[in-house]
């Protein structure tokens, strides 16, 4: 039975952790690096060419303190994925705010420190020179807007002309232990809904013309993993999904801020958006 997962590390585990042609895997210090090098790797792993970085974090369910080194750890990973001289960033929150398990993207948007609207004079008055230009948009879902998320992002990008897009979305996993304890980064872009069998238009460098980095946290697993029935198309969430989504959004949003605005302290950034 082929499991439905957005996590490259789970796809590798399902292969029995055997050596795969076109795929390079490195593990250490709670971080797994999976690199898909070519079409052969795509076929074997079932993931597009690109880099996938999975970070293990303490469960969000019983955790309230993000100022314990995690922000710097995750911000460093993100910084290494950004293109050189990236100074104009569009952050995109994907998902449905009315469905808790799919609200990670929109909730993350509320923690992003947007700066594109700040004038040079205001920045000077705030004593925050050297701010990167950051804008943020939450796309909603096709059933509400009648517009594909990729189309909305492409339209916004044509105006703000970002040098990079950071897309945040909830993910599907095959292991319950990864719900709310895993953050995945990817340079291959994102296809919203792919993990739950609801493929939408691709959001990637190929479609937008600029690098796209996706960040996500698993919030659902397929019911077929529990029932063992391949035809079971339902997905389940942990009962603590509200806290998992809220804390996950805070961690991702603040990590993006820490990565992009190094001239401001973590706690001052949180005071601006928290």
PDB file of C-alpha atoms in Angstrom:
ATOM      1  CA  UNK A   1       0.000   0.000   0.000  1.00  0.00           C
ATOM      2  CA  UNK A   2       1.463   3.359  -1.013  1.00  0.00           C
ATOM      3  CA  UNK A   3       1.231   5.816   1.860  1.00  0.00           C
ATOM      4  CA  UNK A   4       0.300   9.439   1.373  1.00  0.00           C
ATOM      5  CA  UNK A   5       3.003  11.686   2.751  1.00  0.00           C
ATOM      6  CA  UNK A   6       4.483  15.088   2.017  1.00  0.00           C
ATOM      7  CA  UNK A   7       7.673  14.231   3.912  1.00  0.00           C
ATOM      8  CA  UNK A   8      10.670  13.181   1.832  1.00  0.00           C
ATOM      9  CA  UNK A   9      12.185  11.470   4.873  1.00  0.00           C
ATOM     10  CA  UNK A  10       9.123   9.202   5.150  1.00  0.00           C
ATOM     11  CA  UNK A  11       9.320   8.344   1.456  1.00  0.00           C
ATOM     12  CA  UNK A  12      12.937   7.343   2.051  1.00  0.00           C
ATOM     13  CA  UNK A  13      11.974   5.270   5.089  1.00  0.00           C
ATOM     14  CA  UNK A  14       9.307   3.476   3.068  1.00  0.00           C
ATOM     15  CA  UNK A  15      12.032   2.415   0.647  1.00  0.00           C
ATOM     16  CA  UNK A  16      13.656   0.559   3.541  1.00  0.00           C
ATOM     17  CA  UNK A  17      16.381   3.197   3.861  1.00  0.00           C
ATOM     18  CA  UNK A  18      18.212   1.481   1.016  1.00  0.00           C
ATOM     19  CA  UNK A  19      20.479   3.407  -1.312  1.00  0.00           C
ATOM     20  CA  UNK A  20      18.454   4.978  -4.105  1.00  0.00           C
ATOM     21  CA  UNK A  21      19.882   6.130  -7.412  1.00  0.00           C
ATOM     22  CA  UNK A  22      19.664   9.909  -7.759  1.00  0.00           C
ATOM     23  CA  UNK A  23      18.986  10.411  -4.039  1.00  0.00           C
ATOM     24  CA  UNK A  24      21.465  11.478  -1.353  1.00  0.00           C
ATOM     25  CA  UNK A  25      20.511  11.270   2.347  1.00  0.00           C
ATOM     26  CA  UNK A  26      22.417  12.578   5.359  1.00  0.00           C
ATOM     27  CA  UNK A  27      21.282  12.461   9.005  1.00  0.00           C
ATOM     28  CA  UNK A  28      22.569  13.990  12.216  1.00  0.00           C
ATOM     29  CA  UNK A  29      21.689  16.172  15.213  1.00  0.00           C
ATOM     30  CA  UNK A  30      17.948  15.747  14.706  1.00  0.00           C
ATOM     31  CA  UNK A  31      18.126  16.926  11.087  1.00  0.00           C
ATOM     32  CA  UNK A  32      17.705  14.792   7.970  1.00  0.00           C
ATOM     33  CA  UNK A  33      18.862  16.077   4.585  1.00  0.00           C
ATOM     34  CA  UNK A  34      17.344  14.431   1.515  1.00  0.00           C
ATOM     35  CA  UNK A  35      18.544  15.622  -1.875  1.00  0.00           C
ATOM     36  CA  UNK A  36      16.846  14.485  -5.072  1.00  0.00           C
ATOM     37  CA  UNK A  37      19.412  14.974  -7.811  1.00  0.00           C
ATOM     38  CA  UNK A  38      17.721  13.988 -11.066  1.00  0.00           C
ATOM     39  CA  UNK A  39      14.756  12.344 -12.794  1.00  0.00           C
ATOM     40  CA  UNK A  40      15.879   8.926 -11.611  1.00  0.00           C
ATOM     41  CA  UNK A  41      15.740  10.184  -8.027  1.00  0.00           C
ATOM     42  CA  UNK A  42      12.298  11.698  -8.660  1.00  0.00           C
ATOM     43  CA  UNK A  43      10.987   8.366  -9.880  1.00  0.00           C
ATOM     44  CA  UNK A  44      12.463   6.352  -7.039  1.00  0.00           C
ATOM     45  CA  UNK A  45      11.495   8.686  -4.186  1.00  0.00           C
ATOM     46  CA  UNK A  46       8.333  10.160  -5.662  1.00  0.00           C
ATOM     47  CA  UNK A  47       9.492  13.731  -4.957  1.00  0.00           C
ATOM     48  CA  UNK A  48      10.596  16.477  -7.374  1.00  0.00           C
ATOM     49  CA  UNK A  49      14.257  17.391  -7.795  1.00  0.00           C
ATOM     50  CA  UNK A  50      15.393  19.575  -4.914  1.00  0.00           C
ATOM     51  CA  UNK A  51      16.571  19.608  -1.328  1.00  0.00           C
ATOM     52  CA  UNK A  52      14.374  18.478   1.566  1.00  0.00           C
ATOM     53  CA  UNK A  53      15.423  19.208   5.139  1.00  0.00           C
ATOM     54  CA  UNK A  54      13.493  17.697   8.042  1.00  0.00           C
ATOM     55  CA  UNK A  55      14.047  19.083  11.543  1.00  0.00           C
ATOM     56  CA  UNK A  56      12.867  17.315  14.691  1.00  0.00           C
ATOM     57  CA  UNK A  57      11.491  19.684  17.348  1.00  0.00           C
ATOM     58  CA  UNK A  58       9.861  19.204  20.761  1.00  0.00           C
ATOM     59  CA  UNK A  59       6.123  18.577  20.545  1.00  0.00           C
ATOM     60  CA  UNK A  60       4.100  21.764  20.291  1.00  0.00           C
ATOM     61  CA  UNK A  61       1.360  20.243  22.424  1.00  0.00           C
ATOM     62  CA  UNK A  62       3.125  20.737  25.755  1.00  0.00           C
ATOM     63  CA  UNK A  63       5.487  23.480  24.677  1.00  0.00           C
ATOM     64  CA  UNK A  64       5.130  27.227  25.092  1.00  0.00           C
ATOM     65  CA  UNK A  65       8.700  28.565  24.991  1.00  0.00           C
ATOM     66  CA  UNK A  66      10.191  29.179  21.557  1.00  0.00           C
ATOM     67  CA  UNK A  67      13.132  31.197  22.881  1.00  0.00           C
ATOM     68  CA  UNK A  68      15.256  28.128  23.621  1.00  0.00           C
ATOM     69  CA  UNK A  69      17.519  28.125  20.571  1.00  0.00           C
ATOM     70  CA  UNK A  70      15.035  26.676  18.107  1.00  0.00           C
ATOM     71  CA  UNK A  71      14.424  29.989  16.371  1.00  0.00           C
ATOM     72  CA  UNK A  72      18.115  30.410  15.581  1.00  0.00           C
ATOM     73  CA  UNK A  73      18.432  26.763  14.517  1.00  0.00           C
ATOM     74  CA  UNK A  74      15.531  26.927  12.086  1.00  0.00           C
ATOM     75  CA  UNK A  75      16.413  30.451  10.916  1.00  0.00           C
ATOM     76  CA  UNK A  76      19.928  29.238  10.043  1.00  0.00           C
ATOM     77  CA  UNK A  77      18.531  26.414   7.896  1.00  0.00           C
ATOM     78  CA  UNK A  78      16.240  28.829   6.089  1.00  0.00           C
ATOM     79  CA  UNK A  79      19.043  31.350   5.555  1.00  0.00           C
ATOM     80  CA  UNK A  80      21.174  28.678   3.882  1.00  0.00           C
ATOM     81  CA  UNK A  81      18.341  27.963   1.437  1.00  0.00           C
ATOM     82  CA  UNK A  82      17.721  31.585   0.462  1.00  0.00           C
ATOM     83  CA  UNK A  83      19.356  32.822  -2.744  1.00  0.00           C
ATOM     84  CA  UNK A  84      22.342  35.178  -2.346  1.00  0.00           C
ATOM     85  CA  UNK A  85      21.515  38.861  -1.853  1.00  0.00           C
ATOM     86  CA  UNK A  86      17.841  38.047  -1.255  1.00  0.00           C
ATOM     87  CA  UNK A  87      16.377  41.337  -0.010  1.00  0.00           C
ATOM     88  CA  UNK A  88      12.766  41.274  -1.217  1.00  0.00           C
ATOM     89  CA  UNK A  89      10.768  38.301   0.095  1.00  0.00           C
ATOM     90  CA  UNK A  90       7.143  37.334  -0.401  1.00  0.00           C
ATOM     91  CA  UNK A  91       5.785  35.046   2.338  1.00  0.00           C
ATOM     92  CA  UNK A  92       2.694  33.061   1.369  1.00  0.00           C
ATOM     93  CA  UNK A  93       0.319  31.356   3.798  1.00  0.00           C
ATOM     94  CA  UNK A  94      -1.506  28.490   2.077  1.00  0.00           C
ATOM     95  CA  UNK A  95      -4.582  26.781   3.464  1.00  0.00           C
ATOM     96  CA  UNK A  96      -8.031  27.269   4.952  1.00  0.00           C
ATOM     97  CA  UNK A  97      -8.363  29.327   8.136  1.00  0.00           C
ATOM     98  CA  UNK A  98     -11.734  27.692   8.878  1.00  0.00           C
ATOM     99  CA  UNK A  99     -10.267  24.168   9.021  1.00  0.00           C
ATOM    100  CA  UNK A 100      -7.859  23.913  11.933  1.00  0.00           C
ATOM    101  CA  UNK A 101      -5.656  21.197  10.449  1.00  0.00           C
ATOM    102  CA  UNK A 102      -5.261  23.301   7.279  1.00  0.00           C
ATOM    103  CA  UNK A 103      -4.797  26.662   9.011  1.00  0.00           C
ATOM    104  CA  UNK A 104      -1.026  26.558   9.518  1.00  0.00           C
ATOM    105  CA  UNK A 105      -0.292  28.834   6.550  1.00  0.00           C
ATOM    106  CA  UNK A 106      -2.834  31.574   7.364  1.00  0.00           C
ATOM    107  CA  UNK A 107      -1.920  31.491  11.061  1.00  0.00           C
ATOM    108  CA  UNK A 108       1.764  31.814  10.208  1.00  0.00           C
ATOM    109  CA  UNK A 109       0.923  34.915   8.194  1.00  0.00           C
ATOM    110  CA  UNK A 110      -0.255  36.648  11.372  1.00  0.00           C
ATOM    111  CA  UNK A 111       3.261  36.277  12.851  1.00  0.00           C
ATOM    112  CA  UNK A 112       5.152  37.674   9.860  1.00  0.00           C
ATOM    113  CA  UNK A 113       6.784  41.076  10.310  1.00  0.00           C
ATOM    114  CA  UNK A 114       5.858  42.782   7.026  1.00  0.00           C
ATOM    115  CA  UNK A 115       8.055  45.760   6.093  1.00  0.00           C
ATOM    116  CA  UNK A 116       7.370  46.574   2.438  1.00  0.00           C
ATOM    117  CA  UNK A 117       5.039  49.421   3.424  1.00  0.00           C
ATOM    118  CA  UNK A 118       7.555  51.100   5.746  1.00  0.00           C
ATOM    119  CA  UNK A 119       9.073  54.282   4.345  1.00  0.00           C
ATOM    120  CA  UNK A 120      12.815  55.004   4.721  1.00  0.00           C
ATOM    121  CA  UNK A 121      11.944  57.840   7.105  1.00  0.00           C
ATOM    122  CA  UNK A 122       9.853  55.564   9.322  1.00  0.00           C
ATOM    123  CA  UNK A 123      12.606  52.947   9.392  1.00  0.00           C
ATOM    124  CA  UNK A 124      15.015  55.656  10.498  1.00  0.00           C
ATOM    125  CA  UNK A 125      12.659  56.756  13.252  1.00  0.00           C
ATOM    126  CA  UNK A 126      12.292  53.161  14.395  1.00  0.00           C
ATOM    127  CA  UNK A 127      16.095  52.810  14.439  1.00  0.00           C
ATOM    128  CA  UNK A 128      15.876  49.637  12.341  1.00  0.00           C
ATOM    129  CA  UNK A 129      18.080  50.288   9.350  1.00  0.00           C
ATOM    130  CA  UNK A 130      18.913  47.409   7.036  1.00  0.00           C
ATOM    131  CA  UNK A 131      15.474  45.792   7.144  1.00  0.00           C
ATOM    132  CA  UNK A 132      14.767  43.368   4.348  1.00  0.00           C
ATOM    133  CA  UNK A 133      11.639  44.075   2.324  1.00  0.00           C
ATOM    134  CA  UNK A 134       8.987  41.549   3.347  1.00  0.00           C
ATOM    135  CA  UNK A 135       5.402  41.230   2.174  1.00  0.00           C
ATOM    136  CA  UNK A 136       2.865  38.577   3.118  1.00  0.00           C
ATOM    137  CA  UNK A 137      -0.304  37.213   1.554  1.00  0.00           C
ATOM    138  CA  UNK A 138      -2.699  34.423   2.527  1.00  0.00           C
ATOM    139  CA  UNK A 139      -4.386  32.942  -0.510  1.00  0.00           C
ATOM    140  CA  UNK A 140      -7.423  31.167   0.919  1.00  0.00           C
ATOM    141  CA  UNK A 141      -8.590  28.076  -0.946  1.00  0.00           C
ATOM    142  CA  UNK A 142     -10.093  27.499  -4.376  1.00  0.00           C
ATOM    143  CA  UNK A 143     -13.523  26.594  -2.973  1.00  0.00           C
ATOM    144  CA  UNK A 144     -13.782  29.999  -1.303  1.00  0.00           C
ATOM    145  CA  UNK A 145     -12.072  32.290  -3.819  1.00  0.00           C
ATOM    146  CA  UNK A 146     -12.614  30.517  -7.121  1.00  0.00           C
ATOM    147  CA  UNK A 147      -8.952  31.288  -7.837  1.00  0.00           C
ATOM    148  CA  UNK A 148      -6.036  28.877  -7.680  1.00  0.00           C
ATOM    149  CA  UNK A 149      -3.474  29.791  -4.998  1.00  0.00           C
ATOM    150  CA  UNK A 150      -0.752  29.683  -7.658  1.00  0.00           C
ATOM    151  CA  UNK A 151      -2.662  32.252  -9.715  1.00  0.00           C
ATOM    152  CA  UNK A 152      -3.014  34.602  -6.741  1.00  0.00           C
ATOM    153  CA  UNK A 153       0.671  34.294  -5.881  1.00  0.00           C
ATOM    154  CA  UNK A 154       1.696  34.886  -9.489  1.00  0.00           C
ATOM    155  CA  UNK A 155      -0.420  38.039  -9.603  1.00  0.00           C
ATOM    156  CA  UNK A 156       0.987  39.402  -6.341  1.00  0.00           C
ATOM    157  CA  UNK A 157       4.531  38.508  -7.372  1.00  0.00           C
ATOM    158  CA  UNK A 158       4.129  40.448 -10.613  1.00  0.00           C
ATOM    159  CA  UNK A 159       3.553  43.575  -8.503  1.00  0.00           C
ATOM    160  CA  UNK A 160       5.951  43.172  -5.562  1.00  0.00           C
ATOM    161  CA  UNK A 161       8.638  41.461  -7.704  1.00  0.00           C
ATOM    162  CA  UNK A 162      10.175  39.329  -4.937  1.00  0.00           C
ATOM    163  CA  UNK A 163      13.617  37.777  -5.242  1.00  0.00           C
ATOM    164  CA  UNK A 164      12.266  34.737  -3.375  1.00  0.00           C
ATOM    165  CA  UNK A 165       8.943  33.249  -2.252  1.00  0.00           C
ATOM    166  CA  UNK A 166       8.536  31.413   1.063  1.00  0.00           C
ATOM    167  CA  UNK A 167       5.389  29.263   1.053  1.00  0.00           C
ATOM    168  CA  UNK A 168       3.983  27.822   4.299  1.00  0.00           C
ATOM    169  CA  UNK A 169       1.496  24.950   4.264  1.00  0.00           C
ATOM    170  CA  UNK A 170       0.210  22.119   6.448  1.00  0.00           C
ATOM    171  CA  UNK A 171       1.542  18.690   5.482  1.00  0.00           C
ATOM    172  CA  UNK A 172       0.380  15.078   5.589  1.00  0.00           C
ATOM    173  CA  UNK A 173       2.461  12.347   7.237  1.00  0.00           C
ATOM    174  CA  UNK A 174       2.260   8.590   7.627  1.00  0.00           C
ATOM    175  CA  UNK A 175       3.494   8.491  11.226  1.00  0.00           C
ATOM    176  CA  UNK A 176       1.512   9.952  14.122  1.00  0.00           C
ATOM    177  CA  UNK A 177       4.751  10.630  15.998  1.00  0.00           C
ATOM    178  CA  UNK A 178       5.658  13.260  13.406  1.00  0.00           C
ATOM    179  CA  UNK A 179       2.509  15.329  13.916  1.00  0.00           C
ATOM    180  CA  UNK A 180       3.632  18.584  15.478  1.00  0.00           C
ATOM    181  CA  UNK A 181       7.211  17.398  16.021  1.00  0.00           C
ATOM    182  CA  UNK A 182       8.606  17.856  12.524  1.00  0.00           C
ATOM    183  CA  UNK A 183       9.359  20.841  10.294  1.00  0.00           C
ATOM    184  CA  UNK A 184      10.189  20.257   6.631  1.00  0.00           C
ATOM    185  CA  UNK A 185      11.923  22.725   4.314  1.00  0.00           C
ATOM    186  CA  UNK A 186      12.082  22.207   0.571  1.00  0.00           C
ATOM    187  CA  UNK A 187      13.586  24.023  -2.404  1.00  0.00           C
ATOM    188  CA  UNK A 188      11.380  22.217  -4.912  1.00  0.00           C
ATOM    189  CA  UNK A 189       8.334  24.396  -4.321  1.00  0.00           C
ATOM    190  CA  UNK A 190       4.975  22.987  -3.367  1.00  0.00           C
ATOM    191  CA  UNK A 191       1.825  21.469  -4.816  1.00  0.00           C
ATOM    192  CA  UNK A 192      -0.973  22.355  -2.344  1.00  0.00           C
ATOM    193  CA  UNK A 193      -3.041  19.361  -1.275  1.00  0.00           C
ATOM    194  CA  UNK A 194      -0.725  16.773  -2.814  1.00  0.00           C
ATOM    195  CA  UNK A 195      -0.354  14.810   0.417  1.00  0.00           C
ATOM    196  CA  UNK A 196      -4.109  14.384   0.773  1.00  0.00           C
ATOM    197  CA  UNK A 197      -4.763  13.559  -2.872  1.00  0.00           C
ATOM    198  CA  UNK A 198      -6.124  16.990  -3.804  1.00  0.00           C
ATOM    199  CA  UNK A 199      -3.434  18.245  -6.182  1.00  0.00           C
ATOM    200  CA  UNK A 200      -3.621  21.928  -7.144  1.00  0.00           C
ATOM    201  CA  UNK A 201      -1.443  24.042  -9.422  1.00  0.00           C
ATOM    202  CA  UNK A 202       2.269  23.899  -8.687  1.00  0.00           C
ATOM    203  CA  UNK A 203       3.960  26.779  -6.852  1.00  0.00           C
ATOM    204  CA  UNK A 204       7.619  26.652  -7.830  1.00  0.00           C
ATOM    205  CA  UNK A 205      10.447  28.427  -9.580  1.00  0.00           C
ATOM    206  CA  UNK A 206       9.166  26.962 -12.839  1.00  0.00           C
ATOM    207  CA  UNK A 207       5.763  28.639 -12.450  1.00  0.00           C
ATOM    208  CA  UNK A 208       6.791  31.874 -10.679  1.00  0.00           C
ATOM    209  CA  UNK A 209      10.213  32.581 -12.162  1.00  0.00           C
ATOM    210  CA  UNK A 210      11.901  33.016  -8.743  1.00  0.00           C
ATOM    211  CA  UNK A 211      13.162  30.541  -6.123  1.00  0.00           C
ATOM    212  CA  UNK A 212      10.429  29.057  -3.932  1.00  0.00           C
ATOM    213  CA  UNK A 213      11.161  27.639  -0.481  1.00  0.00           C
ATOM    214  CA  UNK A 214       8.356  25.706   1.168  1.00  0.00           C
ATOM    215  CA  UNK A 215       8.027  25.184   4.919  1.00  0.00           C
ATOM    216  CA  UNK A 216       5.490  22.893   6.540  1.00  0.00           C
ATOM    217  CA  UNK A 217       4.503  20.903   9.611  1.00  0.00           C
ATOM    218  CA  UNK A 218       2.545  17.627   9.426  1.00  0.00           C
ATOM    219  CA  UNK A 219      -0.938  18.045  10.892  1.00  0.00           C
ATOM    220  CA  UNK A 220      -2.785  15.003   9.481  1.00  0.00           C
ATOM    221  CA  UNK A 221      -2.228  11.324   8.726  1.00  0.00           C
ATOM    222  CA  UNK A 222      -4.202   9.073   6.420  1.00  0.00           C
ATOM    223  CA  UNK A 223      -6.831   6.947   8.143  1.00  0.00           C
ATOM    224  CA  UNK A 224      -5.612   4.070   5.971  1.00  0.00           C
ATOM    225  CA  UNK A 225      -2.398   4.019   8.032  1.00  0.00           C
ATOM    226  CA  UNK A 226      -4.512   3.206  11.091  1.00  0.00           C
ATOM    227  CA  UNK A 227      -7.177   1.010   9.491  1.00  0.00           C
ATOM    228  CA  UNK A 228      -4.897  -0.806   7.043  1.00  0.00           C
ATOM    229  CA  UNK A 229      -7.515  -0.354   4.302  1.00  0.00           C
ATOM    230  CA  UNK A 230      -5.973   1.049   1.142  1.00  0.00           C
ATOM    231  CA  UNK A 231      -9.251   2.538  -0.048  1.00  0.00           C
ATOM    232  CA  UNK A 232      -9.756   4.611   3.117  1.00  0.00           C
ATOM    233  CA  UNK A 233      -9.535   8.202   1.850  1.00  0.00           C
ATOM    234  CA  UNK A 234     -10.178   9.973   5.144  1.00  0.00           C
ATOM    235  CA  UNK A 235      -7.525  11.838   7.148  1.00  0.00           C
ATOM    236  CA  UNK A 236      -7.295  12.215  10.916  1.00  0.00           C
ATOM    237  CA  UNK A 237      -5.733  14.791  13.210  1.00  0.00           C
ATOM    238  CA  UNK A 238      -4.567  14.636  16.833  1.00  0.00           C
ATOM    239  CA  UNK A 239      -7.042  15.920  19.400  1.00  0.00           C
ATOM    240  CA  UNK A 240      -4.582  18.704  20.298  1.00  0.00           C
ATOM    241  CA  UNK A 241      -4.677  20.048  16.738  1.00  0.00           C
ATOM    242  CA  UNK A 242      -5.629  23.593  17.831  1.00  0.00           C
ATOM    243  CA  UNK A 243      -2.520  24.011  19.949  1.00  0.00           C
ATOM    244  CA  UNK A 244      -0.324  22.183  17.466  1.00  0.00           C
ATOM    245  CA  UNK A 245      -1.331  24.531  14.660  1.00  0.00           C
ATOM    246  CA  UNK A 246      -1.082  27.710  16.735  1.00  0.00           C
ATOM    247  CA  UNK A 247       2.322  26.898  18.229  1.00  0.00           C
ATOM    248  CA  UNK A 248       3.617  25.610  14.906  1.00  0.00           C
ATOM    249  CA  UNK A 249       2.577  28.822  13.165  1.00  0.00           C
ATOM    250  CA  UNK A 250       4.299  30.880  15.849  1.00  0.00           C
ATOM    251  CA  UNK A 251       7.542  28.912  15.472  1.00  0.00           C
ATOM    252  CA  UNK A 252       7.601  29.140  11.677  1.00  0.00           C
ATOM    253  CA  UNK A 253       6.564  32.792  11.543  1.00  0.00           C
ATOM    254  CA  UNK A 254       9.082  33.873  14.141  1.00  0.00           C
ATOM    255  CA  UNK A 255      11.846  31.779  12.552  1.00  0.00           C
ATOM    256  CA  UNK A 256      11.225  33.562   9.252  1.00  0.00           C
ATOM    257  CA  UNK A 257      11.415  36.918  11.038  1.00  0.00           C
ATOM    258  CA  UNK A 258      14.645  35.997  12.850  1.00  0.00           C
ATOM    259  CA  UNK A 259      16.172  34.809   9.578  1.00  0.00           C
ATOM    260  CA  UNK A 260      15.241  37.906   7.596  1.00  0.00           C
ATOM    261  CA  UNK A 261      15.606  40.686  10.177  1.00  0.00           C
ATOM    262  CA  UNK A 262      18.879  39.965  11.965  1.00  0.00           C
ATOM    263  CA  UNK A 263      19.194  43.572  13.167  1.00  0.00           C
ATOM    264  CA  UNK A 264      16.256  43.084  15.585  1.00  0.00           C
ATOM    265  CA  UNK A 265      16.343  40.767  18.602  1.00  0.00           C
ATOM    266  CA  UNK A 266      14.072  37.726  18.829  1.00  0.00           C
ATOM    267  CA  UNK A 267      12.016  39.159  21.684  1.00  0.00           C
ATOM    268  CA  UNK A 268      11.653  42.557  20.016  1.00  0.00           C
ATOM    269  CA  UNK A 269      10.424  40.847  16.845  1.00  0.00           C
ATOM    270  CA  UNK A 270       7.906  38.906  18.907  1.00  0.00           C
ATOM    271  CA  UNK A 271       6.752  42.140  20.554  1.00  0.00           C
ATOM    272  CA  UNK A 272       6.105  43.541  17.077  1.00  0.00           C
ATOM    273  CA  UNK A 273       3.978  40.610  15.893  1.00  0.00           C
ATOM    274  CA  UNK A 274       3.001  38.465  18.922  1.00  0.00           C
TER     275      UNK A 274
END
